[in-house]
GROMACS .gro file of C-alpha atoms in nm:
model
  367
    1MET     CA    1  -0.002   0.001   0.001
    2ILE     CA    2   0.128   0.343  -0.090
    3ILE     CA    3   0.107   0.607   0.198
    4PHE     CA    4   0.065   0.961   0.060
    5LYS     CA    5   0.213   1.264   0.217
    6VAL     CA    6   0.026   1.582   0.128
    7TRP     CA    7   0.287   1.835   0.023
    8ARG     CA    8   0.246   2.170   0.189
    9PRO     CA    9   0.332   2.498   0.027
   10GLU     CA   10   0.652   2.515   0.228
   11ASP     CA   11   0.749   2.165   0.101
   12LEU     CA   12   0.731   2.278  -0.259
   13PRO     CA   13   0.769   2.657  -0.232
   14LEU     CA   14   0.782   2.698  -0.605
   15GLU     CA   15   0.468   2.821  -0.793
   16PRO     CA   16   0.358   2.615  -1.093
   17MET     CA   17   0.418   2.759  -1.435
   18GLU     CA   18   0.129   2.833  -1.663
   19SER     CA   19   0.156   2.714  -2.021
   20VAL     CA   20   0.466   2.869  -2.166
   21ARG     CA   21   0.516   2.604  -2.448
   22TYR     CA   22   0.228   2.400  -2.551
   23GLU     CA   23   0.259   2.030  -2.660
   24ARG     CA   24   0.172   2.003  -3.023
   25GLY     CA   25   0.019   1.684  -3.159
   26VAL     CA   26   0.134   1.439  -2.902
   27GLN     CA   27  -0.039   1.109  -2.903
   28GLU     CA   28  -0.121   1.014  -2.555
   29ASP     CA   29   0.051   0.682  -2.464
   30ARG     CA   30  -0.155   0.374  -2.384
   31THR     CA   31  -0.216   0.321  -2.015
   32LEU     CA   32   0.054   0.092  -1.896
   33GLY     CA   33  -0.173  -0.077  -1.625
   34GLY     CA   34  -0.085  -0.212  -1.286
   35VAL     CA   35   0.110   0.034  -1.084
   36VAL     CA   36   0.038   0.316  -1.325
   37ASP     CA   37  -0.333   0.283  -1.276
   38SER     CA   38  -0.287   0.336  -0.900
   39TRP     CA   39  -0.148   0.685  -0.948
   40SER     CA   40  -0.267   0.814  -1.286
   41ARG     CA   41  -0.587   0.965  -1.140
   42LEU     CA   42  -0.428   1.114  -0.823
   43SER     CA   43  -0.432   1.485  -0.768
   44ASP     CA   44  -0.108   1.692  -0.818
   45GLN     CA   45  -0.049   1.702  -0.444
   46GLU     CA   46  -0.075   1.330  -0.406
   47LEU     CA   47   0.138   1.264  -0.706
   48LEU     CA   48   0.420   1.482  -0.576
   49SER     CA   49   0.444   1.260  -0.274
   50LEU     CA   50   0.532   0.955  -0.489
   51ARG     CA   51   0.894   0.836  -0.530
   52LEU     CA   52   1.014   0.801  -0.898
   53ASN     CA   53   1.086   0.435  -0.842
   54GLN     CA   54   0.718   0.383  -0.758
   55LEU     CA   55   0.593   0.488  -1.095
   56GLY     CA   56   0.633   0.151  -1.265
   57LEU     CA   57   0.705   0.301  -1.601
   58SER     CA   58   0.821   0.123  -1.920
   59LEU     CA   59   0.920   0.232  -2.272
   60GLU     CA   60   0.706  -0.043  -2.423
   61GLY     CA   61   0.402   0.088  -2.611
   62SER     CA   62   0.510   0.456  -2.557
   63SER     CA   63   0.552   0.744  -2.801
   64VAL     CA   64   0.914   0.730  -2.720
   65ALA     CA   65   0.933   0.364  -2.835
   66ARG     CA   66   0.795   0.477  -3.170
   67GLY     CA   67   1.054   0.744  -3.179
   68ILE     CA   68   1.335   0.502  -3.116
   69SER     CA   69   1.207   0.284  -3.401
   70GLN     CA   70   1.212   0.585  -3.633
   71LEU     CA   71   1.568   0.657  -3.511
   72TYR     CA   72   1.686   0.311  -3.599
   73ARG     CA   73   1.531   0.344  -3.947
   74GLU     CA   74   1.717   0.671  -4.004
   75LEU     CA   75   2.043   0.502  -3.893
   76SER     CA   76   1.989   0.230  -4.146
   77LEU     CA   77   1.921   0.477  -4.423
   78LYS     CA   78   2.260   0.622  -4.364
   79GLY     CA   79   2.433   0.281  -4.375
   80LEU     CA   80   2.494   0.266  -3.999
   81SER     CA   81   2.451  -0.062  -3.814
   82PHE     CA   82   2.490   0.105  -3.478
   83ARG     CA   83   2.191   0.084  -3.242
   84PRO     CA   84   2.203   0.273  -2.904
   85HIS     CA   85   2.036   0.105  -2.611
   86PHE     CA   86   1.777   0.305  -2.406
   87TRP     CA   87   1.651   0.324  -2.049
   88VAL     CA   88   1.423   0.545  -1.838
   89SER     CA   89   1.574   0.808  -1.600
   90ASP     CA   90   1.489   1.167  -1.495
   91GLU     CA   91   1.636   1.354  -1.804
   92TRP     CA   92   1.770   1.329  -2.151
   93PHE     CA   93   2.128   1.234  -2.149
   94CYS     CA   94   2.410   1.005  -2.282
   95PRO     CA   95   2.680   0.942  -2.020
   96ASP     CA   96   3.042   0.957  -2.111
   97GLY     CA   97   3.171   0.627  -2.253
   98ILE     CA   98   2.828   0.478  -2.282
   99PRO     CA   99   2.675   0.392  -2.624
  100GLY     CA  100   2.323   0.437  -2.484
  101ILE     CA  101   2.063   0.694  -2.409
  102SER     CA  102   1.853   0.788  -2.115
  103VAL     CA  103   1.498   0.922  -2.175
  104PRO     CA  104   1.303   1.128  -1.912
  105PHE     CA  105   1.018   0.954  -1.730
  106PHE     CA  106   0.765   1.230  -1.781
  107LEU     CA  107   0.731   1.143  -2.145
  108LEU     CA  108   0.594   0.804  -2.065
  109HIS     CA  109   0.244   0.894  -1.952
  110PRO     CA  110   0.013   1.185  -2.023
  111ARG     CA  111  -0.050   1.249  -1.657
  112LEU     CA  112   0.327   1.299  -1.604
  113ARG     CA  113   0.357   1.531  -1.908
  114ARG     CA  114   0.076   1.748  -1.768
  115LEU     CA  115   0.271   1.769  -1.430
  116GLU     CA  116   0.592   1.865  -1.612
  117GLN     CA  117   0.407   2.125  -1.808
  118ARG     CA  118   0.261   2.271  -1.487
  119TYR     CA  119   0.580   2.293  -1.289
  120ILE     CA  120   0.838   2.358  -1.558
  121GLY     CA  121   0.637   2.542  -1.825
  122TYR     CA  122   0.717   2.302  -2.112
  123VAL     CA  123   0.773   1.937  -2.183
  124GLU     CA  124   1.117   1.864  -2.333
  125GLY     CA  125   1.049   1.621  -2.631
  126GLY     CA  126   0.681   1.670  -2.578
  127ASP     CA  127   0.588   1.658  -2.945
  128TRP     CA  128   0.707   1.430  -3.225
  129PRO     CA  129   0.938   1.670  -3.411
  130TRP     CA  130   1.098   1.783  -3.085
  131MET     CA  131   1.133   1.427  -2.957
  132MET     CA  132   1.304   1.320  -3.277
  133LYS     CA  133   1.546   1.605  -3.256
  134LEU     CA  134   1.651   1.501  -2.912
  135LEU     CA  135   1.679   1.134  -3.005
  136ARG     CA  136   1.907   1.220  -3.300
  137HIS     CA  137   2.108   1.463  -3.079
  138GLU     CA  138   2.161   1.201  -2.805
  139ALA     CA  139   2.237   0.934  -3.072
  140GLY     CA  140   2.524   1.166  -3.183
  141HIS     CA  141   2.684   1.139  -2.835
  142ALA     CA  142   2.610   0.762  -2.832
  143ILE     CA  143   2.780   0.691  -3.166
  144GLU     CA  144   3.078   0.896  -3.066
  145ASN     CA  145   3.121   0.688  -2.753
  146ALA     CA  146   3.055   0.364  -2.933
  147PHE     CA  147   3.336   0.426  -3.174
  148ASN     CA  148   3.565   0.629  -2.933
  149MET     CA  149   3.570   0.912  -3.190
  150ARG     CA  150   3.687   1.182  -2.952
  151GLY     CA  151   4.053   1.075  -3.028
  152TRP     CA  152   4.008   1.097  -3.400
  153PRO     CA  153   4.216   1.390  -3.524
  154GLU     CA  154   3.967   1.509  -3.786
  155ARG     CA  155   3.690   1.517  -3.522
  156THR     CA  156   3.910   1.738  -3.291
  157SER     CA  157   4.020   1.974  -3.568
  158THR     CA  158   3.672   2.038  -3.692
  159PHE     CA  159   3.469   2.053  -3.371
  160GLY     CA  160   3.728   2.132  -3.102
  161SER     CA  161   3.867   1.937  -2.804
  162THR     CA  162   3.639   1.745  -2.581
  163GLU     CA  163   3.879   1.824  -2.300
  164GLN     CA  164   3.749   2.181  -2.297
  165PRO     CA  165   3.581   2.242  -1.967
  166TYR     CA  166   3.210   2.200  -1.969
  167PRO     CA  167   3.037   2.541  -1.864
  168ASN     CA  168   2.748   2.565  -1.627
  169SER     CA  169   2.580   2.793  -1.868
  170TYR     CA  170   2.647   2.976  -2.191
  171ALA     CA  171   2.552   3.293  -2.380
  172PRO     CA  172   2.508   3.199  -2.752
  173ARG     CA  173   2.549   3.423  -3.051
  174PRO     CA  174   2.224   3.374  -3.241
  175TYR     CA  175   2.351   3.504  -3.577
  176SER     CA  176   2.666   3.291  -3.594
  177ARG     CA  177   2.695   3.079  -3.917
  178ARG     CA  178   2.976   2.865  -3.766
  179PHE     CA  179   2.718   2.627  -3.602
  180VAL     CA  180   2.421   2.435  -3.723
  181ARG     CA  181   2.077   2.540  -3.594
  182HIS     CA  182   1.899   2.229  -3.469
  183LEU     CA  183   1.786   2.232  -3.099
  184GLU     CA  184   1.663   2.556  -2.941
  185ASP     CA  185   1.893   2.803  -2.767
  186HIS     CA  186   2.168   2.750  -3.026
  187TYR     CA  187   2.277   2.452  -2.821
  188ALA     CA  188   2.566   2.364  -3.067
  189GLN     CA  189   2.755   2.669  -2.930
  190SER     CA  190   2.765   2.542  -2.567
  191HIS     CA  191   3.054   2.293  -2.609
  192PRO     CA  192   3.248   2.096  -2.870
  193ASP     CA  193   3.077   1.777  -2.777
  194GLU     CA  194   2.734   1.942  -2.829
  195ASP     CA  195   2.847   2.086  -3.164
  196PHE     CA  196   2.931   1.742  -3.273
  197ALA     CA  197   2.607   1.598  -3.151
  198GLU     CA  198   2.400   1.879  -3.310
  199THR     CA  199   2.583   1.846  -3.639
  200PHE     CA  200   2.523   1.469  -3.641
  201ALA     CA  201   2.153   1.513  -3.562
  202LEU     CA  202   2.104   1.747  -3.856
  203TRP     CA  203   2.316   1.529  -4.084
  204LEU     CA  204   2.101   1.218  -3.985
  205ASN     CA  205   1.751   1.387  -4.036
  206PRO     CA  206   1.642   1.255  -4.382
  207GLU     CA  207   1.447   1.579  -4.427
  208SER     CA  208   1.721   1.835  -4.332
  209GLN     CA  209   1.845   1.918  -4.689
  210TRP     CA  210   2.158   2.031  -4.534
  211GLU     CA  211   2.369   2.055  -4.852
  212GLN     CA  212   2.126   2.334  -4.972
  213ARG     CA  213   2.034   2.508  -4.652
  214TYR     CA  214   2.385   2.554  -4.533
  215GLN     CA  215   2.541   2.673  -4.851
  216GLY     CA  216   2.773   2.973  -4.780
  217TRP     CA  217   2.787   2.875  -4.398
  218ALA     CA  218   3.099   2.794  -4.215
  219ALA     CA  219   2.886   2.510  -4.057
  220LEU     CA  220   2.877   2.335  -4.403
  221GLU     CA  221   3.233   2.222  -4.357
  222LYS     CA  222   3.123   2.056  -4.027
  223LEU     CA  223   2.846   1.867  -4.199
  224MET     CA  224   3.077   1.756  -4.483
  225THR     CA  225   3.318   1.634  -4.224
  226MET     CA  226   3.043   1.444  -4.049
  227GLU     CA  227   2.971   1.278  -4.379
  228LYS     CA  228   3.325   1.156  -4.400
  229LEU     CA  229   3.341   1.047  -4.037
  230MET     CA  230   3.031   0.839  -4.063
  231LYS     CA  231   3.145   0.670  -4.392
  232ARG     CA  232   3.451   0.563  -4.180
  233VAL     CA  233   3.223   0.434  -3.913
  234GLN     CA  234   3.047   0.211  -4.160
  235SER     CA  235   3.362   0.007  -4.208
  236ARG     CA  236   3.475  -0.014  -3.855
  237SER     CA  237   3.384  -0.243  -3.564
  238GLN     CA  238   3.218  -0.088  -3.253
  239VAL     CA  239   3.473  -0.026  -2.978
  240ARG     CA  240   3.239   0.010  -2.683
  241LYS     CA  241   2.949  -0.230  -2.649
  242ASN     CA  242   2.859  -0.216  -2.291
  243ARG     CA  243   2.477  -0.184  -2.194
  244PHE     CA  244   2.530   0.020  -1.876
  245ARG     CA  245   2.237   0.216  -1.762
  246GLN     CA  246   2.319   0.531  -1.549
  247ASP     CA  247   2.064   0.647  -1.287
  248PRO     CA  248   1.776   0.424  -1.397
  249ILE     CA  249   1.438   0.539  -1.263
  250GLU     CA  250   1.386   0.215  -1.063
  251MET     CA  251   1.675   0.316  -0.841
  252ASN     CA  252   1.561   0.666  -0.779
  253LYS     CA  253   1.404   0.725  -0.439
  254GLN     CA  254   1.353   1.104  -0.486
  255THR     CA  255   0.990   1.208  -0.469
  256LEU     CA  256   0.830   1.397  -0.753
  257GLY     CA  257   0.792   1.693  -0.528
  258GLN     CA  258   1.170   1.698  -0.453
  259PHE     CA  259   1.244   1.650  -0.825
  260TYR     CA  260   1.042   1.947  -0.931
  261ARG     CA  261   1.169   2.168  -0.653
  262ASP     CA  262   1.528   2.097  -0.744
  263LYS     CA  263   1.470   2.125  -1.129
  264ARG     CA  264   1.301   2.459  -1.102
  265ARG     CA  265   1.591   2.595  -0.885
  266LYS     CA  266   1.845   2.463  -1.133
  267LEU     CA  267   1.666   2.618  -1.427
  268LYS     CA  268   1.631   2.945  -1.235
  269LEU     CA  269   1.263   2.946  -1.261
  270THR     CA  270   1.210   3.080  -0.916
  271PRO     CA  271   1.129   3.461  -0.942
  272THR     CA  272   1.312   3.716  -0.721
  273ARG     CA  273   1.146   3.946  -0.478
  274ASP     CA  274   1.306   4.232  -0.683
  275MET     CA  275   1.125   4.122  -0.986
  276ASP     CA  276   0.796   4.119  -0.810
  277ALA     CA  277   0.854   4.462  -0.656
  278ASN     CA  278   0.958   4.602  -1.001
  279LEU     CA  279   0.641   4.475  -1.159
  280ARG     CA  280   0.423   4.618  -0.893
  281THR     CA  281   0.554   4.974  -0.954
  282VAL     CA  282   0.348   4.982  -1.280
  283PHE     CA  283   0.099   4.702  -1.255
  284THR     CA  284  -0.185   4.636  -1.008
  285ASP     CA  285  -0.359   4.331  -0.871
  286GLY     CA  286  -0.667   4.380  -1.099
  287GLY     CA  287  -0.978   4.575  -1.140
  288VAL     CA  288  -1.265   4.668  -1.372
  289GLY     CA  289  -1.165   4.765  -1.731
  290LEU     CA  290  -0.799   4.675  -1.684
  291LEU     CA  291  -0.588   4.478  -1.926
  292GLY     CA  292  -0.377   4.176  -1.817
  293ALA     CA  293  -0.012   4.277  -1.759
  294GLY     CA  294   0.104   3.992  -1.990
  295ALA     CA  295  -0.127   4.095  -2.268
  296PHE     CA  296  -0.018   4.456  -2.232
  297LEU     CA  297   0.358   4.361  -2.260
  298LYS     CA  298   0.281   4.137  -2.562
  299LYS     CA  299   0.088   4.416  -2.734
  300HIS     CA  300   0.384   4.667  -2.692
  301ARG     CA  301   0.660   4.402  -2.723
  302GLN     CA  302   0.824   4.531  -3.039
  303GLU     CA  303   0.832   4.894  -2.915
  304ILE     CA  304   0.963   4.796  -2.566
  305CYS     CA  305   1.239   4.574  -2.713
  306ARG     CA  306   1.351   4.841  -2.957
  307GLU     CA  307   1.358   5.125  -2.702
  308VAL     CA  308   1.531   4.934  -2.418
  309ALA     CA  309   1.776   4.773  -2.650
  310GLN     CA  310   1.868   5.116  -2.812
  311GLY     CA  311   1.893   5.277  -2.470
  312MET     CA  312   2.127   4.996  -2.325
  313GLY     CA  313   2.316   4.926  -2.643
  314GLU     CA  314   2.204   4.565  -2.646
  315TYR     CA  315   2.059   4.321  -2.893
  316GLN     CA  316   1.675   4.317  -2.912
  317TYR     CA  317   1.662   3.943  -2.867
  318ARG     CA  318   1.825   3.965  -2.522
  319ILE     CA  319   1.564   4.224  -2.413
  320GLY     CA  320   1.303   3.999  -2.556
  321ASP     CA  321   1.423   3.715  -2.320
  322VAL     CA  322   1.389   3.948  -2.023
  323LEU     CA  323   1.042   4.057  -2.135
  324ASN     CA  324   0.933   3.694  -2.147
  325ARG     CA  325   1.033   3.628  -1.797
  326LEU     CA  326   0.846   3.953  -1.678
  327SER     CA  327   0.539   3.860  -1.873
  328ARG     CA  328   0.517   3.505  -1.733
  329ARG     CA  329   0.569   3.631  -1.378
  330ALA     CA  330   0.313   3.916  -1.415
  331ASP     CA  331   0.060   3.669  -1.533
  332GLU     CA  332   0.143   3.428  -1.244
  333LEU     CA  333   0.084   3.716  -1.003
  334GLY     CA  334  -0.243   3.810  -1.167
  335LEU     CA  335  -0.137   4.165  -1.247
  336SER     CA  336  -0.330   4.410  -1.463
  337VAL     CA  337  -0.281   4.760  -1.602
  338ASP     CA  338  -0.481   5.047  -1.748
  339PRO     CA  339  -0.477   4.999  -2.123
  340SER     CA  340  -0.372   5.375  -2.162
  341GLN     CA  341  -0.055   5.328  -1.942
  342LYS     CA  342   0.235   5.520  -2.069
  343LEU     CA  343   0.532   5.304  -2.170
  344ALA     CA  344   0.808   5.519  -1.999
  345PRO     CA  345   0.778   5.353  -1.648
  346VAL     CA  346   0.741   5.004  -1.818
  347LEU     CA  347   1.066   5.064  -2.006
  348ASP     CA  348   1.238   5.144  -1.673
  349VAL     CA  349   1.111   4.821  -1.523
  350VAL     CA  350   1.239   4.620  -1.820
  351ALA     CA  351   1.573   4.787  -1.814
  352ALA     CA  352   1.620   4.738  -1.439
  353GLN     CA  353   1.528   4.367  -1.477
  354ALA     CA  354   1.765   4.328  -1.759
  355LEU     CA  355   2.055   4.469  -1.549
  356GLU     CA  356   1.970   4.234  -1.272
  357ASP     CA  357   1.945   3.938  -1.498
  358TRP     CA  358   2.285   4.002  -1.658
  359GLU     CA  359   2.453   4.064  -1.324
  360ARG     CA  360   2.331   3.726  -1.213
  361LYS     CA  361   2.400   3.575  -1.548
  362ARG     CA  362   2.044   3.472  -1.603
  363HIS     CA  363   2.092   3.542  -1.985
  364HIS     CA  364   2.321   3.248  -1.986
  365ILE     CA  365   2.149   2.924  -2.080
  366VAL     CA  366   2.181   2.669  -1.799
  367LEU     CA  367   2.317   2.324  -1.902
   0.00000   0.00000   0.00000
């Protein structure tokens, strides 16, 4: 029998996110039965009390399993016999030296996807195109491990040394043509290993048309090198064949409540008191005839980004990122504004938040 602890606000002091990115066209996985049936209809508070190893999840019959089958077909189309192994854990990753891939538990049941959406604001791999991008990306790491490619001179000269320290975060250059554009946040720019995996993923996608799309880009040389490296792989024997599974979910005793508390802190989703105070200088808690603060910021987004960027000497996309955080938080607080509100004080709030974010390096993307 499962004993439920009801999580109090102080146990999970992190407010749920409203829909920031919606799932698009995800087929709900079939109910897995047994243990899953015992928790799939629980309230969020009851569900947060469960340990990850109590969920009884399996890849079998899931949308992820269909994605894995598609990945194997794409590898075959490229003449590659390599097949990474898969297991369930708490996030997407491929451990160093392991020719296999971990997939996150929350993709394996619609109830868990809804919980992830609520507390994180999006579901990583929550639709088919996104999931396939992640599978191809992680397969890039896995094949590199399988054939011990990090020591190949051409790999190092093209993508950089794998010995380069892995950053905790990074600040991408969105307009750079030295890297492929595959996953969001210009992930290829974060580290040479990610550059390799992103280039492999784009190369593997049968619909990428990379030869045409990347004409005139420095990244084209990387794609052409990937083509050469994979032809070499076709004629070589796999070096690493272990089936090791790192941090499998059945060994994880962390509760869902603890998992989301830690994940939100890592992703810096917890708003600061300064942000709330800044927002309340121009927005109110509501009233008749008022416009939602998020809707107001969206309506004037172009002008706000242009004016603040010009005044601070920054790129507009960076101001846009700050504005996104402010908009989400304003909606979470239920703030409103007179539709005729002048923009000058709003510009001051956005500029002040931008300065705080950059001082704390929130504009860096967390890895």
